[in-house]
Short mmCIF file of C-alpha atoms and ligand atoms in Angstrom, two decimals:
data_model
loop_
_atom_site.label_atom_id
_atom_site.label_comp_id
_atom_site.label_asym_id
_atom_site.label_seq_id
_atom_site.Cartn_x
_atom_site.Cartn_y
_atom_site.Cartn_z
CA MET A 1 164.25 328.25 56.56
CA SER A 2 167.07 325.93 55.58
CA LEU A 3 167.07 322.43 57.01
CA PRO A 4 170.02 321.00 58.93
CA ARG A 5 172.24 319.06 56.54
CA THR A 6 174.58 317.33 58.99
CA LEU A 7 174.13 315.55 62.27
CA GLY A 8 175.96 318.43 63.98
CA GLU A 9 173.45 320.96 62.64
CA LEU A 10 170.59 318.65 63.48
CA ARG A 11 171.60 318.63 67.15
CA GLN A 12 171.15 322.40 67.32
CA SER A 13 167.76 322.35 65.58
CA SER A 14 164.23 321.48 66.65
CA PHE A 15 165.11 317.88 65.75
CA SER A 16 167.35 317.61 68.78
CA GLU A 17 168.55 314.27 70.11
CA HIS A 18 166.28 314.61 73.10
CA ILE A 19 163.17 315.02 70.92
CA LEU A 20 163.95 312.67 68.08
CA LEU A 21 165.13 309.72 70.15
CA ALA A 22 161.92 309.56 72.15
CA ARG A 23 159.61 310.06 69.20
CA HIS A 24 158.72 306.69 67.73
CA VAL A 25 156.30 306.49 64.82
CA LYS A 26 153.38 305.61 67.05
CA ASP A 27 154.15 308.54 69.35
CA GLU A 28 154.26 310.79 66.35
CA LEU A 29 150.86 309.53 65.10
CA ARG A 30 149.41 309.89 68.56
CA GLU A 31 150.71 313.42 69.19
CA ASN A 32 149.64 314.76 65.82
CA LEU A 33 146.22 313.17 66.29
CA MET A 34 145.88 314.81 69.70
CA VAL A 35 146.50 318.20 68.09
CA ARG A 36 143.85 317.47 65.51
CA LEU A 37 141.37 316.45 68.19
CA GLN A 38 142.06 319.66 70.10
CA THR A 39 141.52 321.90 67.11
CA GLY A 40 138.39 319.98 66.12
CA GLU A 41 139.75 319.51 62.61
CA CYS A 42 138.30 316.71 60.47
CA ILE A 43 140.39 313.65 61.24
CA PHE A 44 140.10 311.81 57.96
CA PRO A 45 138.82 314.18 55.30
CA GLY A 46 136.94 312.43 52.49
CA ILE A 47 135.94 309.37 54.54
CA ILE A 48 132.13 309.49 54.49
CA GLY A 49 129.74 307.52 56.68
CA TYR A 50 132.28 306.37 59.27
CA GLU A 51 132.14 309.44 61.51
CA ASP A 52 130.33 307.71 64.36
CA THR A 53 131.46 304.13 63.85
CA VAL A 54 134.87 303.40 62.38
CA VAL A 55 136.64 306.72 62.92
CA PRO A 56 136.28 306.82 66.74
CA GLN A 57 137.67 303.28 66.94
CA ILE A 58 140.65 304.18 64.80
CA VAL A 59 141.24 307.25 66.92
CA ASN A 60 141.29 305.06 70.02
CA ALA A 61 143.66 302.59 68.39
CA VAL A 62 146.09 305.36 67.42
CA LEU A 63 145.86 306.95 70.86
CA SER A 64 146.58 303.53 72.36
CA ARG A 65 149.63 303.16 70.06
CA HIS A 66 148.19 299.91 68.74
CA ASN A 67 148.95 297.95 65.64
CA PHE A 68 145.50 297.38 64.25
CA ILE A 69 143.52 295.56 61.60
CA LEU A 70 140.50 296.71 59.60
CA LEU A 71 138.03 293.93 58.93
CA GLY A 72 135.63 294.48 56.11
CA LEU A 73 134.34 293.39 52.74
CA ARG A 74 135.72 294.72 49.51
CA GLY A 75 135.19 298.33 48.56
CA GLN A 76 134.73 299.61 52.10
CA ALA A 77 137.55 302.16 51.88
CA LYS A 78 139.92 300.09 54.00
CA SER A 79 143.06 300.89 52.00
CA ARG A 80 141.98 304.48 51.81
CA ILE A 81 141.74 304.79 55.58
CA LEU A 82 145.11 303.16 56.06
CA ARG A 83 146.65 305.54 53.55
CA ALA A 84 145.01 308.48 55.29
CA LEU A 85 147.09 307.69 58.37
CA THR A 86 150.01 309.40 56.63
CA SER A 87 148.25 312.70 57.29
CA LEU A 88 149.13 312.12 60.96
CA LEU A 89 152.88 311.98 60.27
CA ASP A 90 155.25 314.95 60.61
CA PRO A 91 155.78 316.96 57.42
CA LEU A 92 159.47 316.05 57.37
CA MET A 93 161.50 313.39 59.10
CA PRO A 94 165.32 313.46 59.19
CA TYR A 95 167.31 310.28 58.56
CA VAL A 96 170.84 309.25 57.74
CA ALA A 97 171.28 310.15 54.07
CA GLY A 98 171.66 307.09 51.88
CA CYS A 99 170.35 304.63 54.46
CA GLU A 100 168.04 302.03 52.95
CA ILE A 101 166.03 301.72 56.13
CA HIS A 102 165.95 305.43 56.97
CA ASP A 103 167.90 305.16 60.20
CA ASN A 104 167.44 307.60 63.03
CA PRO A 105 170.67 309.65 62.97
CA TYR A 106 170.97 309.47 66.76
CA SER A 107 170.65 305.68 67.00
CA PRO A 108 171.14 303.91 63.66
CA ILE A 109 170.34 300.22 63.62
CA CYS A 110 171.90 299.16 60.34
CA ARG A 111 175.52 298.19 60.22
CA ARG A 112 176.40 300.65 57.50
CA CYS A 113 175.16 303.67 59.46
CA ARG A 114 176.68 302.52 62.73
CA ASP A 115 180.06 302.22 61.01
CA LEU A 116 179.50 305.60 59.39
CA LEU A 117 178.67 307.21 62.70
CA THR A 118 181.88 305.92 64.28
CA LYS A 119 183.91 307.17 61.33
CA CYS A 120 182.31 310.57 60.62
CA GLY A 121 180.46 311.53 63.80
CA ASP A 122 178.60 314.82 63.54
CA ALA A 123 179.61 315.25 59.90
CA ILE A 124 177.14 312.54 58.80
CA ALA A 125 174.83 313.86 56.10
CA ILE A 126 171.11 314.14 56.85
CA ALA A 127 168.22 313.73 54.41
CA TYR A 128 164.45 314.02 54.90
CA LEU A 129 161.34 312.03 54.12
CA THR A 130 157.81 313.31 53.47
CA PRO A 131 154.81 311.48 54.97
CA GLU A 132 153.95 309.81 51.63
CA GLU A 133 157.45 308.36 51.42
CA ARG A 134 156.97 306.79 54.82
CA TYR A 135 154.00 304.68 53.82
CA ILE A 136 154.57 301.22 52.36
CA GLU A 137 151.73 299.00 51.31
CA LYS A 138 151.71 295.35 50.31
CA LEU A 139 148.89 293.24 48.99
CA ALA A 140 149.36 289.83 50.58
CA THR A 141 149.29 286.83 48.28
CA PRO A 142 150.25 283.24 49.05
CA ASP A 143 153.49 283.59 47.08
CA VAL A 144 154.92 286.47 49.14
CA THR A 145 158.24 285.29 50.59
CA ILE A 146 160.41 286.23 53.56
CA ALA A 147 162.78 287.76 51.00
CA ASP A 148 160.04 290.09 49.71
CA LEU A 149 158.85 291.10 53.11
CA ILE A 150 161.88 291.06 55.35
CA GLY A 151 164.96 290.54 53.29
CA ASP A 152 167.48 288.21 51.79
CA ILE A 153 171.17 287.46 51.99
CA ASP A 154 172.75 288.88 48.88
CA PRO A 155 175.77 286.75 47.90
CA ILE A 156 176.89 289.27 45.27
CA LYS A 157 176.91 292.04 47.84
CA ALA A 158 178.96 289.76 50.11
CA ALA A 159 181.47 288.89 47.41
CA ARG A 160 181.94 292.51 46.34
CA GLY A 161 182.44 293.78 49.84
CA GLY A 162 184.50 290.78 50.89
CA HIS A 163 182.08 290.03 53.74
CA GLU A 164 180.93 286.81 55.31
CA LEU A 165 177.46 285.74 54.22
CA SER A 166 176.24 286.17 57.78
CA ASN A 167 177.47 289.75 57.89
CA GLU A 168 174.67 292.28 58.21
CA LEU A 169 176.16 294.24 55.34
CA THR A 170 175.16 291.50 52.95
CA VAL A 171 171.45 291.79 53.67
CA HIS A 172 169.20 292.98 50.93
CA TYR A 173 166.30 294.55 52.78
CA GLY A 174 162.66 293.67 52.05
CA LEU A 175 159.60 295.89 52.30
CA LEU A 176 159.17 295.88 56.06
CA PRO A 177 162.65 297.18 56.97
CA ARG A 178 162.24 299.77 54.21
CA ALA A 179 159.14 300.96 56.05
CA ASN A 180 161.27 301.55 59.15
CA ARG A 181 160.15 304.73 60.97
CA GLY A 182 156.97 304.77 58.92
CA ILE A 183 153.72 302.90 58.37
CA PHE A 184 153.61 299.41 56.91
CA ALA A 185 150.24 298.23 55.63
CA VAL A 186 149.46 294.65 54.63
CA ASN A 187 146.19 294.21 52.77
CA GLU A 188 144.40 290.84 52.89
CA LEU A 189 146.61 289.56 55.69
CA PRO A 190 145.15 286.00 55.80
CA ASP A 191 146.58 285.33 52.34
CA LEU A 192 150.07 285.52 53.80
CA ALA A 193 151.69 282.09 54.31
CA GLY A 194 152.03 280.97 57.94
CA LYS A 195 155.83 281.11 57.80
CA ILE A 196 155.74 284.76 56.74
CA GLN A 197 153.27 285.57 59.49
CA VAL A 198 155.75 284.10 61.96
CA GLY A 199 158.47 286.35 60.54
CA LEU A 200 156.20 289.33 60.88
CA PHE A 201 155.38 288.39 64.44
CA ASN A 202 159.04 287.99 65.40
CA ILE A 203 159.83 291.44 64.10
CA MET A 204 156.90 292.91 66.02
CA GLN A 205 157.71 291.05 69.17
CA GLU A 206 161.45 290.67 69.44
CA GLY A 207 162.92 292.90 66.79
CA ASP A 208 164.89 290.07 65.31
CA VAL A 209 164.38 287.66 62.50
CA GLN A 210 166.12 284.82 60.76
CA ILE A 211 167.00 285.11 57.15
CA LYS A 212 168.04 281.81 55.59
CA GLY A 213 168.94 280.63 59.06
CA TYR A 214 171.10 283.64 59.93
CA PRO A 215 169.72 285.58 62.85
CA ILE A 216 169.54 289.27 62.03
CA ARG A 217 168.70 291.82 64.65
CA LEU A 218 166.37 294.54 63.38
CA PRO A 219 164.68 296.52 66.13
CA LEU A 220 162.46 298.34 63.65
CA ASP A 221 160.22 301.24 64.52
CA VAL A 222 157.10 300.66 62.44
CA ALA A 223 153.38 301.20 62.83
CA LEU A 224 151.85 298.03 61.45
CA VAL A 225 148.36 298.16 60.04
CA PHE A 226 146.43 295.46 58.25
CA SER A 227 143.22 294.77 56.43
CA ALA A 228 141.30 291.55 55.87
CA ASN A 229 138.01 290.06 54.91
CA PRO A 230 136.29 289.21 58.23
CA GLU A 231 135.47 285.64 57.25
CA ASP A 232 139.02 284.86 56.23
CA TYR A 233 140.36 286.47 59.35
CA THR A 234 138.19 284.59 61.79
CA ALA A 235 138.53 281.27 59.94
CA ARG A 236 140.52 278.93 62.11
CA GLY A 237 144.11 278.48 61.05
CA LYS A 238 144.27 281.36 58.61
CA ILE A 239 146.11 283.62 61.04
CA ILE A 240 148.67 282.31 63.49
CA SER A 241 147.37 283.05 66.98
CA PRO A 242 150.44 284.86 68.34
CA LEU A 243 150.12 287.36 65.50
CA LYS A 244 146.41 287.80 66.15
CA ASP A 245 147.23 288.29 69.76
CA ARG A 246 149.59 291.16 68.94
CA MET A 247 146.90 293.02 67.06
CA GLY A 248 145.95 295.80 69.45
CA SER A 249 142.60 296.61 67.88
CA GLU A 250 140.27 294.89 65.48
CA ILE A 251 138.03 297.38 63.73
CA ARG A 252 135.05 296.51 61.54
CA THR A 253 134.23 298.60 58.50
CA HIS A 254 130.87 298.58 56.75
CA TYR A 255 129.03 299.68 53.64
CA PRO A 256 127.15 302.99 53.67
CA ALA A 257 124.22 302.72 56.04
CA THR A 258 121.88 304.88 53.98
CA VAL A 259 121.32 305.48 50.29
CA GLU A 260 122.10 309.16 50.91
CA GLU A 261 125.55 308.30 52.28
CA GLY A 262 126.17 305.98 49.36
CA ILE A 263 125.26 308.74 46.92
CA ALA A 264 127.64 311.13 48.68
CA ILE A 265 130.53 308.64 48.47
CA THR A 266 129.83 307.84 44.84
CA ALA A 267 129.59 311.53 43.97
CA GLN A 268 132.94 312.15 45.62
CA GLU A 269 134.76 309.25 43.99
CA ALA A 270 133.32 309.09 40.48
CA TRP A 271 134.77 310.99 37.56
CA THR A 272 131.92 313.33 36.76
CA GLN A 273 133.53 316.73 36.23
CA ARG A 274 134.54 316.27 32.62
CA ASN A 275 135.68 318.68 29.98
CA GLY A 276 133.33 320.05 27.39
CA TYR A 277 129.67 319.35 27.96
CA LYS A 278 127.57 320.72 30.76
CA LEU A 279 126.30 317.92 32.92
CA HIS A 280 123.21 317.59 35.07
CA ILE A 281 122.73 314.32 36.92
CA PRO A 282 119.14 314.03 38.17
CA LYS A 283 118.72 312.97 41.77
CA TYR A 284 116.62 309.94 40.82
CA VAL A 285 119.34 308.62 38.47
CA GLN A 286 121.88 308.85 41.29
CA GLU A 287 119.44 307.06 43.53
CA VAL A 288 118.71 304.26 41.07
CA ILE A 289 122.44 303.64 40.64
CA GLU A 290 123.08 303.61 44.37
CA ARG A 291 120.14 301.31 45.00
CA ILE A 292 121.58 298.74 42.60
CA ALA A 293 124.45 298.24 45.06
CA PHE A 294 122.05 298.16 48.00
CA ALA A 295 119.83 295.61 46.26
CA ALA A 296 122.86 293.50 45.31
CA ARG A 297 124.08 293.43 48.92
CA GLU A 298 120.74 291.95 49.95
CA ASP A 299 120.32 289.55 47.04
CA LYS A 300 120.77 285.89 47.85
CA LYS A 301 122.03 285.21 44.33
CA ILE A 302 125.13 287.21 45.20
CA ASP A 303 127.96 286.00 47.38
CA LYS A 304 127.67 287.63 50.79
CA ARG A 305 131.22 286.81 51.82
CA SER A 306 132.85 288.87 49.12
CA GLY A 307 130.32 291.68 49.27
CA VAL A 308 129.42 294.29 46.69
CA SER A 309 132.01 297.00 46.44
CA GLN A 310 131.26 300.71 46.46
CA ARG A 311 133.18 300.66 43.20
CA LEU A 312 130.05 299.25 41.55
CA PRO A 313 127.97 302.45 41.75
CA ILE A 314 131.10 304.51 41.06
CA SER A 315 131.95 302.75 37.79
CA CYS A 316 128.27 302.55 36.92
CA ILE A 317 127.64 306.28 37.19
CA GLU A 318 130.75 306.99 35.10
CA ASN A 319 129.43 304.71 32.38
CA VAL A 320 125.93 306.19 32.64
CA ILE A 321 127.31 309.68 32.11
CA SER A 322 129.34 308.47 29.15
CA ASN A 323 126.28 306.96 27.50
CA ALA A 324 124.44 310.26 27.97
CA GLU A 325 127.48 312.11 26.65
CA ARG A 326 127.48 309.96 23.54
CA ARG A 327 123.85 310.85 22.89
CA ALA A 328 124.43 314.56 23.50
CA ILE A 329 127.44 314.65 21.18
CA ARG A 330 125.62 312.84 18.40
CA HIS A 331 122.63 315.16 18.51
CA GLN A 332 124.66 318.27 19.32
CA GLU A 333 122.74 318.86 22.50
CA GLY A 334 124.22 321.42 24.85
CA LEU A 335 123.41 319.59 28.04
CA VAL A 336 124.18 316.05 29.20
CA VAL A 337 121.33 314.61 31.27
CA PRO A 338 121.58 310.90 32.09
CA ARG A 339 118.40 308.81 31.94
CA VAL A 340 117.41 305.56 33.55
CA GLY A 341 117.81 303.96 30.11
CA ASP A 342 121.49 304.81 30.34
CA VAL A 343 121.75 302.64 33.45
CA TYR A 344 120.85 299.59 31.39
CA ALA A 345 123.54 300.64 28.94
CA ALA A 346 126.01 300.59 31.83
CA LEU A 347 125.76 296.82 32.41
CA PRO A 348 129.46 296.33 31.59
CA ALA A 349 130.27 298.41 34.68
CA ILE A 350 128.06 296.21 36.84
CA THR A 351 128.31 292.56 35.82
CA GLY A 352 132.00 292.09 36.60
CA LYS A 353 131.59 293.39 40.13
CA LEU A 354 129.12 290.75 41.25
CA GLU A 355 130.37 287.46 42.67
CA LEU A 356 127.46 285.15 41.94
CA GLU A 357 126.23 282.25 43.99
CA TYR A 358 125.18 279.05 42.23
CA GLU A 359 121.64 280.26 41.54
CA GLY A 360 122.99 283.51 40.13
CA GLU A 361 125.51 281.66 37.94
CA MET A 362 122.63 279.68 36.46
CA LYS A 363 120.79 282.83 35.49
CA GLY A 364 123.88 284.68 34.31
CA ALA A 365 125.39 287.98 35.43
CA ASP A 366 123.51 289.89 32.76
CA HIS A 367 120.13 288.66 33.88
CA VAL A 368 120.90 289.16 37.56
CA SER A 369 122.09 292.71 36.90
CA ARG A 370 118.94 293.60 34.97
CA GLU A 371 116.83 292.30 37.83
CA LEU A 372 118.82 294.42 40.25
CA ILE A 373 118.38 297.53 38.12
CA ARG A 374 114.68 296.91 37.87
CA SER A 375 114.22 296.54 41.60
CA ALA A 376 116.39 299.62 42.17
CA ILE A 377 114.13 301.59 39.83
CA ALA A 378 111.00 300.35 41.61
CA LYS A 379 112.33 301.48 45.00
CA ALA A 380 113.52 304.87 43.74
CA TYR A 381 110.18 305.38 41.97
CA ASP A 382 108.25 304.64 45.17
CA GLY A 383 110.26 307.30 46.96
CA PHE A 384 108.91 309.95 44.61
CA PHE A 385 105.55 308.62 43.47
CA LYS A 386 104.12 306.24 46.04
CA GLY A 387 100.38 306.87 46.15
CA THR A 388 100.37 309.04 43.02
CA ASP A 389 97.55 308.17 40.64
CA MET A 390 99.12 307.00 37.37
CA GLN A 391 95.94 305.41 35.99
CA GLN A 392 95.66 307.84 33.09
CA ILE A 393 99.12 306.94 31.83
CA VAL A 394 98.58 303.22 32.21
CA GLN A 395 95.29 303.57 30.37
CA TRP A 396 96.99 305.30 27.44
CA PHE A 397 99.08 302.19 26.97
CA ASP A 398 96.12 299.86 27.58
CA LEU A 399 94.33 301.59 24.74
CA GLY A 400 97.11 300.56 22.41
CA GLY A 401 99.55 303.41 22.87
CA GLU A 402 103.22 302.63 22.20
CA ILE A 403 106.37 304.63 22.47
CA GLN A 404 109.99 303.83 21.80
CA LEU A 405 112.61 305.55 23.96
CA ALA A 406 115.92 304.38 22.55
CA ASP A 407 118.82 305.52 24.71
CA GLY A 408 120.40 307.01 21.60
CA ALA A 409 117.37 309.07 20.54
CA SER A 410 117.57 312.86 20.71
CA ALA A 411 115.81 314.71 23.51
CA LYS A 412 113.73 316.78 21.08
CA ASP A 413 112.28 313.77 19.25
CA SER A 414 111.67 311.84 22.43
CA LEU A 415 110.00 314.80 24.12
CA GLN A 416 107.57 315.23 21.27
CA ALA A 417 106.54 311.60 21.50
CA LEU A 418 106.28 311.71 25.29
CA ARG A 419 103.98 314.72 25.17
CA GLY A 420 101.46 312.54 23.36
CA ILE A 421 100.94 310.47 26.48
CA GLN A 422 98.08 312.03 28.40
CA GLY A 423 98.82 312.83 32.01
CA LEU A 424 102.53 312.04 31.84
CA MET A 425 104.41 315.33 31.57
CA GLU A 426 102.62 317.04 34.48
CA LYS A 427 103.76 314.26 36.80
CA THR A 428 107.41 315.29 36.33
CA VAL A 429 106.76 318.20 38.71
CA LYS A 430 107.30 315.75 41.54
CA LEU A 431 110.85 315.35 40.26
CA GLY A 432 111.35 319.09 40.21
CA VAL A 433 111.02 319.27 36.42
CA GLY A 434 108.51 321.42 34.55
CA PRO A 435 107.65 322.49 30.99
CA LYS A 436 110.17 325.34 31.20
CA ASP A 437 113.07 322.97 31.74
CA THR A 438 115.32 321.76 28.95
CA PRO A 439 114.06 318.93 26.72
CA GLU A 440 116.95 316.79 28.02
CA ALA A 441 115.74 317.14 31.62
CA GLN A 442 112.08 316.63 30.72
CA VAL A 443 112.73 313.46 28.72
CA SER A 444 114.85 312.00 31.50
CA ALA A 445 112.15 312.69 34.10
CA ALA A 446 109.29 311.31 31.99
CA GLU A 447 111.31 308.23 31.08
CA PHE A 448 111.93 307.58 34.78
CA ILE A 449 108.18 307.53 35.36
CA LEU A 450 107.64 305.03 32.55
CA GLU A 451 110.53 302.89 33.78
CA GLY A 452 109.02 302.99 37.25
CA LEU A 453 105.66 301.82 35.97
CA HIS A 454 107.42 299.08 34.05
CA ALA A 455 109.41 298.04 37.12
CA HIS A 456 106.07 297.64 38.90
CA LYS A 457 104.76 295.65 35.93
CA ARG A 458 101.97 298.12 35.22
CA ILE A 459 103.17 298.66 31.66
CA GLY A 460 105.33 296.54 29.40
CA ARG A 461 108.62 297.21 27.68
CA ASN A 462 110.69 295.12 25.31
CA GLU A 463 114.39 294.88 24.52
CA GLU A 464 114.13 297.61 21.89
CA ARG A 465 112.91 299.94 24.61
CA VAL A 466 109.36 300.11 23.23
CA PHE A 467 106.89 300.75 26.06
CA THR A 468 103.51 299.04 25.60
CA ALA A 469 100.54 297.87 27.59
CA GLY A 470 101.40 295.46 30.37
CA GLU A 471 100.52 291.84 29.98
CA LYS A 472 97.11 291.41 31.46
CA GLN A 473 97.71 287.75 32.09
CA PRO A 474 95.31 285.90 34.33
CA LYS A 475 96.88 285.47 37.73
CA HIS A 476 99.46 282.77 37.27
CA VAL A 477 98.57 279.81 39.42
CA GLU A 478 101.35 277.54 40.57
CA LYS A 479 100.67 274.15 39.23
CA PRO A 480 100.80 271.46 41.86
CA PHE A 481 103.96 269.44 41.56
CA GLU A 482 102.25 266.15 40.73
CA ARG A 483 100.66 267.57 37.61
CA ASP A 484 104.01 267.47 35.85
CA GLU A 485 104.36 263.81 36.51
CA LEU A 486 102.76 261.05 34.52
CA PRO A 487 99.16 260.42 35.44
CA TYR A 488 98.98 258.10 38.36
CA ARG A 489 98.33 254.54 37.34
CA PRO A 490 97.63 252.09 40.11
CA ARG A 491 99.95 249.17 39.83
CA ARG A 492 98.30 245.87 39.45
CA PRO A 493 98.96 244.01 42.56
CA PHE A 494 100.90 240.80 42.33
CA ASN A 495 99.09 237.57 42.38
ZN1 ZN B 501 171.27 302.80 58.16
#
């Protein structure tokens, strides 16, 4: 099917004047969403964990033809959701060919197209936009100007065309007009200077704006969507109230509610399907990684206001796999099986994603991260082994047993050493691993048990990854505060 190429052809097509004139962007989003609701199709494929919370609210906002804002901490898929709105746009949208702001051929708003329409009428050429081309996104920063966002008077354009500076033809359009008849997303809205917010509001409200003092009329057709950190957004004075008032819906996003959901998101987003080596990621390794993020979100040493992004477990698992890959390549093993030891090797993927509070800063990101990993291991271990009798294994270490499990050691060598620990290998059955499984899988499972015992302080382990007996220190008694002071000496009374 060939598409209409002129306005005359367009009139005779399914993009008739009657249809296209009445179909604003928000109508388009609404109508396509209604179809999707009727067919029961997934509304935002790939958005996990929001099915019962965020998605219904977005659906309502779109049905209400609202401009809306997503409030949430970093790494809560806000930009992703906003981008997914393009899937609710028509596959193709006709506009006046060559128009910078993608004018509707039946009612152009820019001067150029209006002049063109008078001159050429139905012979005007038509071009088309895909949904992706109709989405414009801007990360707000304090240095964004009216020129960036709305436009500027271009003196060179004026001189060349012999126009007055105030002539509309001399305007160099900014991002918002270029999003005309599409979706315009502003991320981190509160970082936008007050003056720019006013400009944005005027466009939303009145369809006109002043550029360098010249009033320019721009009745744009745009679906405006925003994102912000909730604390910044609600802080007094960060958002001008008329703009806030124009926000139809305010929707809160959140981190995954359960570890299972977190694992599903991480599995979807992380780069795991790599070329070459066969990969098996044990369930408990996934869980440990996910629980690091969960533990970090609870930890008081970490800044609550900035949150802990889902990108932490995603980068972490990628690094964990790489460390396991490195080991497999070096020892020419056919199978890549990550171990808990690989999680410690993935610290570079963790430390940079934690915004530390004062107490955390004092301890250092490295130390805080190790603590988080350890508590994640303890929790994951409890899920599999709570109540399991591990006395025999602990005893082996208490009797002087030692084993080194370097993360670079081959599975064969490590397995041989692990088999020497009485009572250990049979416990891996609880992880779904038995003596018939590959050495790579068996070592990973057994190491998880030892790491779990270490996380619960039942056995010891040093920096070189040598597992030993736990310190059987006498219960540490908090010294009373005064003991640190000098012994009390009664002052000799005067006189
Ligand atoms: Zn135009």
